[in-house]
Coordinates of C-alpha atoms in Angstrom, one line a residue:
Chain A
M1 CA -123.0 16.3 104.3
K2 CA -119.5 17.9 104.2
R3 CA -118.1 18.9 107.6
P4 CA -117.5 22.7 107.9
G5 CA -113.9 23.8 107.9
F6 CA -112.0 25.0 110.8
W7 CA -112.3 28.8 110.1
Y8 CA -115.9 28.5 109.3
Q9 CA -116.6 26.8 112.7
A10 CA -114.5 29.4 114.5
R11 CA -116.4 32.1 112.7
E12 CA -119.7 30.6 113.7
I13 CA -118.7 30.3 117.4
A14 CA -117.5 33.9 117.3
R15 CA -120.8 35.0 115.7
K16 CA -122.9 33.0 118.3
D17 CA -121.0 34.6 121.1
L18 CA -121.4 38.1 119.6
I19 CA -125.2 37.5 119.3
V20 CA -125.4 36.4 122.9
E21 CA -123.3 39.3 124.1
G22 CA -125.4 41.7 121.9
R23 CA -128.5 40.5 123.7
A24 CA -127.1 40.6 127.2
G25 CA -124.7 43.5 126.9
E26 CA -122.6 42.2 129.7
A27 CA -119.3 43.4 128.3
L28 CA -120.3 46.7 126.6
Y29 CA -123.0 48.0 128.7
I30 CA -121.9 46.9 132.1
T31 CA -118.1 46.3 132.2
V32 CA -117.1 49.2 130.0
P33 CA -118.8 51.9 132.2
F34 CA -117.5 50.2 135.3
G35 CA -114.0 50.5 133.8
A36 CA -114.6 54.3 133.3
V37 CA -115.8 54.5 136.9
A38 CA -112.5 52.8 138.0
L39 CA -110.6 55.4 136.1
M40 CA -112.5 58.1 138.0
L41 CA -111.9 56.5 141.3
I42 CA -108.0 56.6 141.2
P43 CA -107.8 60.4 141.2
L44 CA -110.1 60.4 144.2
A45 CA -107.7 57.9 146.0
V46 CA -104.4 59.5 145.0
G47 CA -105.4 63.1 145.2
T48 CA -105.9 65.8 142.5
D49 CA -102.2 66.5 141.9
K50 CA -102.5 67.2 138.1
P51 CA -98.8 66.6 137.2
L52 CA -98.9 63.3 139.1
L53 CA -102.2 62.2 137.4
A54 CA -100.8 63.1 134.0
T55 CA -97.7 60.9 134.7
I56 CA -99.7 57.9 136.0
G57 CA -102.6 58.3 133.6
P58 CA -101.3 55.9 130.8
G59 CA -100.2 53.3 133.4
M60 CA -103.6 53.4 135.0
Y61 CA -105.2 53.0 131.6
L62 CA -103.2 49.8 131.2
A63 CA -104.0 48.4 134.7
V64 CA -107.8 49.1 134.2
S65 CA -107.6 47.6 130.8
L66 CA -106.1 44.5 132.4
L67 CA -108.4 44.2 135.3
F68 CA -111.5 45.0 133.5
G69 CA -110.4 43.2 130.4
M70 CA -110.3 40.1 132.5
L71 CA -114.1 40.5 133.2
V72 CA -114.6 40.9 129.5
A73 CA -112.7 37.7 128.8
F74 CA -114.6 35.5 131.2
R75 CA -118.0 37.1 131.0
Q76 CA -120.9 34.9 131.7
T77 CA -122.1 35.2 128.2
A78 CA -119.1 33.3 127.0
T79 CA -120.0 30.3 129.2
D80 CA -121.5 27.2 127.8
D81 CA -123.8 25.1 130.1
A82 CA -123.6 21.3 129.9
S83 CA -126.3 21.0 127.3
Q84 CA -124.6 23.5 124.9
R85 CA -121.3 21.7 125.4
E86 CA -122.9 18.4 124.5
L87 CA -124.7 19.9 121.5
L88 CA -121.5 21.3 120.1
A89 CA -119.7 18.0 120.8
L90 CA -122.5 16.2 119.0
L91 CA -122.3 18.5 116.1
G92 CA -118.5 17.7 115.8
T93 CA -117.3 21.1 116.6
D94 CA -113.5 21.3 116.6
P95 CA -112.5 22.3 120.2
A96 CA -109.6 24.3 118.7
A97 CA -112.0 26.2 116.4
K98 CA -114.1 26.8 119.6
F99 CA -111.1 28.3 121.3
V100 CA -110.2 30.6 118.4
G101 CA -113.8 31.7 117.8
R102 CA -114.3 32.5 121.6
A103 CA -110.9 34.2 121.8
A104 CA -111.7 36.3 118.7
T105 CA -115.0 37.5 120.3
S106 CA -113.1 38.3 123.4
L107 CA -110.5 40.2 121.5
L108 CA -113.2 42.2 119.5
L109 CA -114.9 43.1 122.8
M110 CA -111.6 44.1 124.5
L111 CA -110.6 46.3 121.6
V112 CA -113.9 48.2 121.9
F113 CA -113.3 48.4 125.6
S114 CA -109.8 49.6 125.2
A115 CA -110.9 52.2 122.6
V116 CA -113.6 53.6 124.8
L117 CA -111.3 54.0 127.7
V118 CA -108.7 56.0 125.7
P119 CA -110.6 59.2 125.5
V120 CA -111.9 58.8 129.2
T121 CA -108.2 58.5 130.3
I122 CA -107.2 61.6 128.2
L123 CA -110.1 63.6 129.6
L124 CA -109.6 62.6 133.2
Y125 CA -105.7 62.5 133.4
N126 CA -104.6 64.8 130.6
P127 CA -101.4 62.8 130.0
G128 CA -100.1 65.1 127.2
R129 CA -98.7 64.1 123.9
I130 CA -96.7 60.7 123.9
E131 CA -94.0 60.5 121.3
G132 CA -94.4 57.5 119.1
W133 CA -98.1 57.1 120.1
P134 CA -98.8 54.9 117.0
W135 CA -96.8 52.2 118.6
L136 CA -99.3 52.3 121.5
I137 CA -102.1 51.2 119.2
L138 CA -100.0 48.1 118.4
V139 CA -99.3 47.5 122.1
I140 CA -102.9 47.9 123.1
G141 CA -103.9 45.4 120.3
L142 CA -101.3 42.9 121.4
L143 CA -102.3 43.3 125.1
A144 CA -106.0 42.8 124.2
S145 CA -105.1 39.8 122.1
G146 CA -103.0 38.1 124.8
L147 CA -105.6 38.9 127.4
A148 CA -108.3 37.5 125.3
M149 CA -106.4 34.2 124.8
V150 CA -105.4 33.9 128.5
G151 CA -109.0 34.7 129.6
T152 CA -110.4 32.2 127.2
L153 CA -108.0 29.5 128.4
A154 CA -108.6 30.3 132.0
G155 CA -112.3 30.3 131.3
S156 CA -112.1 26.8 129.9
V157 CA -110.0 25.5 132.8
T158 CA -112.4 26.7 135.4
A159 CA -115.7 26.0 133.4
G160 CA -118.4 24.7 135.5
L161 CA -116.7 25.1 138.8
K162 CA -118.6 26.7 141.5
T163 CA -115.5 28.7 142.4
R164 CA -115.1 30.0 138.9
S165 CA -115.8 33.6 139.5
T166 CA -113.1 33.9 142.3
L167 CA -110.7 31.5 140.8
T168 CA -110.5 32.8 137.2
P169 CA -109.1 36.2 138.2
L170 CA -106.4 34.5 140.4
L171 CA -105.3 32.5 137.3
V172 CA -105.5 35.4 134.6
A173 CA -104.0 38.2 136.7
P174 CA -100.6 36.7 137.2
L175 CA -100.5 35.1 133.7
A176 CA -101.3 38.5 132.2
M177 CA -98.6 40.4 134.3
P178 CA -95.7 39.9 131.8
M179 CA -97.9 41.4 129.1
L180 CA -98.9 44.4 131.4
L181 CA -95.2 44.8 132.3
A182 CA -94.2 44.8 128.7
A183 CA -96.9 47.4 127.7
G184 CA -95.9 49.6 130.6
Q185 CA -92.3 49.5 129.6
V186 CA -93.1 50.4 126.1
L187 CA -94.8 53.6 127.5
E188 CA -91.7 54.3 129.6
A189 CA -89.4 53.6 126.6
L190 CA -91.4 56.0 124.3
R191 CA -91.0 58.6 126.9
D192 CA -87.3 58.1 127.3
G193 CA -86.7 57.7 123.6
S194 CA -85.1 54.1 124.2
S195 CA -85.7 51.0 122.2
I196 CA -89.0 49.3 122.5
L197 CA -88.2 46.3 120.4
A198 CA -87.5 43.9 123.2
W199 CA -91.0 44.6 124.8
I200 CA -92.8 44.3 121.4
V201 CA -91.0 41.0 120.9
L202 CA -92.0 39.8 124.4
L203 CA -95.7 40.8 123.8
I204 CA -95.7 39.0 120.4
T205 CA -94.0 35.8 121.9
T206 CA -96.5 35.7 124.7
N207 CA -99.4 36.0 122.4
L208 CA -97.9 33.2 120.2
A209 CA -97.2 30.9 123.0
M210 CA -100.8 31.4 124.3
A211 CA -102.4 30.8 120.8
A212 CA -100.2 27.6 120.5
I213 CA -101.2 26.3 123.9
G214 CA -104.8 27.3 123.6
V215 CA -105.1 25.3 120.2
A216 CA -103.0 22.4 121.4
T217 CA -104.9 21.9 124.6
A218 CA -108.5 22.7 123.5
E219 CA -109.3 19.0 122.9
A220 CA -108.1 17.9 126.3
L221 CA -110.1 20.7 128.0
E222 CA -113.2 19.9 126.0
E223 CA -113.2 16.3 127.3
S224 CA -112.7 17.6 130.9
S225 CA -115.8 19.8 130.7
S226 CA -118.1 17.3 129.0
Chain B
M1 CA -92.4 3.9 158.4
T2 CA -90.1 1.2 157.0
R3 CA -86.3 1.7 157.3
S4 CA -85.9 2.0 153.5
R5 CA -88.2 5.0 153.5
L6 CA -86.0 6.8 156.0
V7 CA -83.1 6.7 153.7
L8 CA -84.2 9.6 151.6
P9 CA -84.9 12.2 154.4
V10 CA -81.8 11.1 156.4
L11 CA -79.7 11.6 153.2
A12 CA -81.3 15.0 152.6
L13 CA -80.7 16.1 156.2
V14 CA -77.0 15.1 156.1
A15 CA -76.6 16.8 152.8
L16 CA -78.2 20.0 154.3
G17 CA -75.7 19.8 157.1
V18 CA -72.8 19.4 154.7
G19 CA -74.2 22.3 152.7
F20 CA -74.5 24.5 155.7
A21 CA -70.9 23.7 156.7
A22 CA -69.7 24.5 153.2
A23 CA -71.6 27.8 153.2
V24 CA -70.1 28.9 156.6
G25 CA -66.6 27.7 155.4
A26 CA -66.8 29.7 152.1
P27 CA -64.5 32.7 151.9
R28 CA -65.9 36.1 153.1
E29 CA -67.1 38.1 150.2
A30 CA -65.1 41.4 149.8
T31 CA -68.0 43.8 149.4
Q32 CA -71.0 42.2 150.8
G33 CA -69.4 40.5 153.8
E34 CA -71.5 37.8 155.6
F35 CA -74.6 38.8 153.7
A36 CA -73.3 37.1 150.6
R37 CA -73.7 33.7 152.3
I38 CA -77.5 34.0 151.8
M39 CA -76.6 33.1 148.1
F40 CA -76.1 29.5 149.3
V41 CA -79.8 29.3 150.1
H42 CA -81.2 31.8 147.6
V43 CA -79.6 30.5 144.4
P44 CA -80.4 26.7 144.9
S45 CA -83.9 27.6 146.0
A46 CA -84.4 29.5 142.6
W47 CA -82.9 26.6 140.6
L48 CA -85.0 24.1 142.4
A49 CA -88.1 26.1 141.8
F50 CA -87.3 26.0 138.1
L51 CA -86.7 22.2 138.2
A52 CA -89.9 21.6 140.2
F53 CA -92.0 23.4 137.7
G54 CA -90.3 21.6 134.9
V55 CA -91.4 18.4 136.5
T56 CA -94.9 19.7 136.9
L57 CA -95.0 20.5 133.2
L58 CA -93.6 17.0 132.4
G59 CA -96.1 15.3 134.8
G60 CA -98.9 17.3 133.2
V61 CA -97.8 16.3 129.6
M62 CA -97.3 12.7 130.6
W63 CA -100.7 12.6 132.2
L64 CA -102.3 13.8 129.0
I65 CA -100.6 11.1 127.1
R66 CA -100.7 8.1 129.5
K67 CA -103.7 9.1 131.7
N68 CA -101.8 7.5 134.6
M69 CA -102.7 9.3 137.9
L70 CA -99.2 8.8 139.1
W71 CA -98.1 11.5 136.8
D72 CA -100.7 13.9 138.1
R73 CA -99.7 13.3 141.6
I74 CA -96.0 14.0 140.7
A75 CA -97.0 17.1 138.9
A76 CA -99.1 18.3 141.9
S77 CA -96.4 17.4 144.5
S78 CA -93.6 19.1 142.5
A79 CA -95.8 22.3 142.1
E80 CA -96.3 22.5 145.8
V81 CA -92.6 22.0 146.5
G82 CA -91.9 24.5 143.8
V83 CA -94.0 27.1 145.3
F84 CA -92.1 26.5 148.6
F85 CA -88.8 27.1 146.9
T86 CA -90.0 30.1 145.0
G87 CA -91.2 31.6 148.3
L88 CA -87.9 30.8 149.9
A89 CA -85.9 32.4 147.0
L90 CA -88.1 35.5 147.2
I91 CA -87.8 35.9 151.0
T92 CA -84.0 35.2 151.0
G93 CA -83.7 37.6 148.2
M94 CA -85.5 40.4 150.1
I95 CA -83.5 39.7 153.3
W96 CA -80.2 40.0 151.2
G97 CA -81.5 43.0 149.3
Y98 CA -82.1 45.3 152.2
P99 CA -78.5 45.6 153.4
V100 CA -76.9 45.2 150.0
W101 CA -79.4 47.2 147.7
G102 CA -80.9 49.3 150.5
T103 CA -84.4 48.0 149.8
F104 CA -86.4 44.8 150.3
W105 CA -88.3 45.2 147.2
D106 CA -87.5 47.0 143.9
W107 CA -90.4 47.5 141.5
G108 CA -88.1 48.1 138.7
D109 CA -86.3 44.8 139.0
A110 CA -87.4 42.4 136.3
R111 CA -86.1 39.2 138.1
M112 CA -87.9 40.1 141.5
M113 CA -91.2 41.0 139.7
S114 CA -91.2 37.9 137.3
T115 CA -90.4 35.6 140.2
A116 CA -93.3 37.0 142.3
V117 CA -95.6 36.7 139.2
M118 CA -94.4 33.0 138.9
F119 CA -95.2 32.4 142.6
F120 CA -98.7 33.6 142.1
V121 CA -99.2 31.7 138.9
Y122 CA -98.4 28.5 140.7
T123 CA -100.4 29.5 143.8
G124 CA -103.2 29.7 141.2
Y125 CA -102.4 26.2 140.0
L126 CA -102.7 24.9 143.6
A127 CA -106.0 26.7 144.1
L128 CA -107.4 25.1 141.0
R129 CA -106.5 21.7 142.2
R130 CA -108.4 22.4 145.4
S131 CA -111.4 23.6 143.4
V132 CA -112.0 20.4 141.4
P133 CA -113.2 17.5 143.2
D134 CA -113.3 14.8 140.4
P135 CA -109.7 13.4 140.2
E136 CA -109.7 12.9 136.4
T137 CA -111.2 16.4 135.7
R138 CA -108.7 17.8 138.2
A139 CA -105.8 16.0 136.5
R140 CA -106.8 17.2 133.0
R141 CA -107.3 20.8 133.8
S142 CA -104.2 21.0 136.0
A143 CA -102.2 19.5 133.3
V144 CA -103.3 22.2 130.8
L145 CA -102.7 24.9 133.4
G146 CA -99.3 23.4 134.2
I147 CA -98.4 23.9 130.5
I148 CA -99.7 27.5 130.5
A149 CA -97.9 28.3 133.7
F150 CA -94.5 27.0 132.6
V151 CA -94.4 29.9 130.1
Q152 CA -93.3 31.9 133.2
V153 CA -90.2 30.0 133.9
P154 CA -88.1 31.0 130.8
L155 CA -89.4 34.6 131.4
V156 CA -88.0 34.5 135.0
Y157 CA -84.7 32.9 133.8
F158 CA -84.0 35.3 131.0
S159 CA -85.4 38.4 132.6
V160 CA -82.0 39.4 133.7
T161 CA -80.7 39.3 130.2
I162 CA -83.7 41.0 128.6
V163 CA -83.7 43.9 131.1
R164 CA -80.6 45.1 132.9
T165 CA -81.8 46.0 136.4
L166 CA -80.5 45.6 139.9
H167 CA -80.4 41.9 139.9
Q168 CA -77.1 40.3 138.8
G169 CA -76.9 38.4 135.4
L170 CA -76.9 34.7 135.0
T171 CA -74.6 33.2 137.6
F172 CA -72.7 30.5 135.6
T173 CA -73.7 30.9 131.9
G174 CA -73.9 34.6 131.4
P175 CA -71.3 36.5 129.3
D176 CA -70.3 38.6 132.3
S177 CA -70.4 35.8 134.9
S178 CA -67.8 36.7 137.5
I179 CA -68.4 34.2 140.4
D180 CA -65.3 33.6 142.4
E181 CA -63.9 30.1 142.4
G182 CA -64.2 29.9 146.2
F183 CA -67.9 30.2 146.0
V184 CA -68.5 27.7 143.2
G185 CA -67.8 24.5 145.4
P186 CA -70.0 25.4 148.3
L187 CA -72.8 26.6 145.9
L188 CA -72.8 23.3 144.0
I189 CA -72.8 21.3 147.3
N190 CA -75.8 23.2 148.5
L191 CA -77.5 22.7 145.1
A192 CA -77.0 18.9 145.5
A193 CA -78.4 19.1 149.1
F194 CA -81.5 21.2 148.0
T195 CA -82.0 18.7 145.1
L196 CA -82.1 15.9 147.7
V197 CA -84.6 17.9 149.8
Y198 CA -86.7 18.5 146.7
V199 CA -86.6 14.8 145.8
A200 CA -87.6 13.8 149.4
F201 CA -90.4 16.3 149.6
T202 CA -91.8 15.4 146.2
T203 CA -91.6 11.7 146.8
Y204 CA -93.3 11.9 150.3
R205 CA -96.0 14.3 149.0
T206 CA -96.7 12.0 146.0
R207 CA -97.2 9.1 148.4
L208 CA -99.5 11.2 150.6
L209 CA -101.6 12.1 147.6
K210 CA -102.0 8.4 146.6
I211 CA -103.2 7.8 150.2
E212 CA -105.7 10.7 150.0
D213 CA -107.0 9.5 146.7
D214 CA -107.4 5.9 148.0
L215 CA -109.3 7.3 151.0
E216 CA -111.6 9.4 148.9
A217 CA -112.3 6.4 146.7
E218 CA -113.0 4.2 149.7
E219 CA -115.4 6.9 151.1
A220 CA -117.2 7.2 147.9
I221 CA -117.8 3.4 147.8
A222 CA -119.0 3.5 151.4
D223 CA -121.4 6.4 150.6
L224 CA -122.8 4.3 147.7
E225 CA -123.3 1.2 149.9
L226 CA -125.1 3.3 152.5
A227 CA -127.3 5.3 150.3
G228 CA -127.8 3.2 147.2
L229 CA -126.8 3.9 143.6
G230 CA -129.7 6.5 143.2
I231 CA -128.6 8.8 145.8
T232 CA -125.3 10.7 146.2
E233 CA -124.4 12.3 149.5
P234 CA -123.6 16.0 149.7
R235 CA -119.8 16.3 149.9
L236 CA -117.7 18.9 151.6
G237 CA -114.6 18.2 149.3
G238 CA -115.5 20.9 146.8
A239 CA -117.9 22.0 144.2
A240 CA -119.4 19.7 141.7
V241 CA -118.5 20.2 138.0
D242 CA -121.8 21.1 136.3
G243 CA -123.1 23.7 134.0

């Protein structure tokens, strides 16, 4: 029997993860509403100064996307137990395909998460019209994709550890900060009318670096968790 | 401790003394006055942090290729020393920043922010090491994280060229480098002294890690002899890798 190709394997892993997520609803039915609640908490903490909220709204959106995006990336439904890992290994699944498939699922869920939070932010913060907003769609996509890969990598590094739930955010948050910084600077640059090219390049470079590291180290991490 | 093992710390201490004398003897900076002397600790600390994390990357990659635990110990020791130097660079930068910039911390400064991020990334690396009890699993996962974490190093280094903020540009290699000749000598002396300190710290920490690993292995054998092969004693050293 011919061994399935790389992209077929990645697609099947992603499909399996989506089915599990569809059954559990961990990301979409628990994390997404929780993210919306977080956006509501901020005005309660900083006060109801409308001009201030309009100014900080887009930044709060990015911060909440990052913090709750982390929860989406290392959700429990994306965790393989020992028997699942052994079965995948026995089937000859390419670890790199597993990384790509898992990151793709996280990206899809994070895009949904980000899309849901946009109208919530607009309704709660009324940030007004941002010039060059189509660029923001690209930035949100790159942020989600980078976060999906960092989250998947960190999830693999901490797989099976009893400290996983506390350790993973500590690993992901600082690694994701350059992406948050770049996304925040794009917002500022769009407001000022200055160039956003350097920040887009930074986001793309970080994404490419994470993709390359994820694929290159997948096999080593697979051996470690089996 | 044998006499030969004392050579490195003694050399490092002497070099630090010479570095201190060179820093005190350097000319007074025209606008910043005595505060500029913090540079002789701040700049070498930052450079040594880069070097330390570079060695962590190298140690991780070499472990993945050779599977020799010495490389893992070197990577771990270097990361610990690198976190120390990063912390030192951050603290000295803040102490210098208050009188010169008027603030300990500037949120808009790309170098400060990226250095703080790098500090936390490698703190996470150390936290991961403490969380994995099995030496081989720990070495493998740390090696991978060491590779991921190193992405921060070029980001920190080039942050001053990507964004022009409060922090000055590259000291020697930048297009607008304007360091006075009177400062170059003392700075290089301190860089050499700090490098010796780094080598001494890393060497001793690597040896200490080897002793810890040997002790753990001995304890594991003793436990097996006591309880038999079918039973393993609950351990306080960390969580088991399962599931």
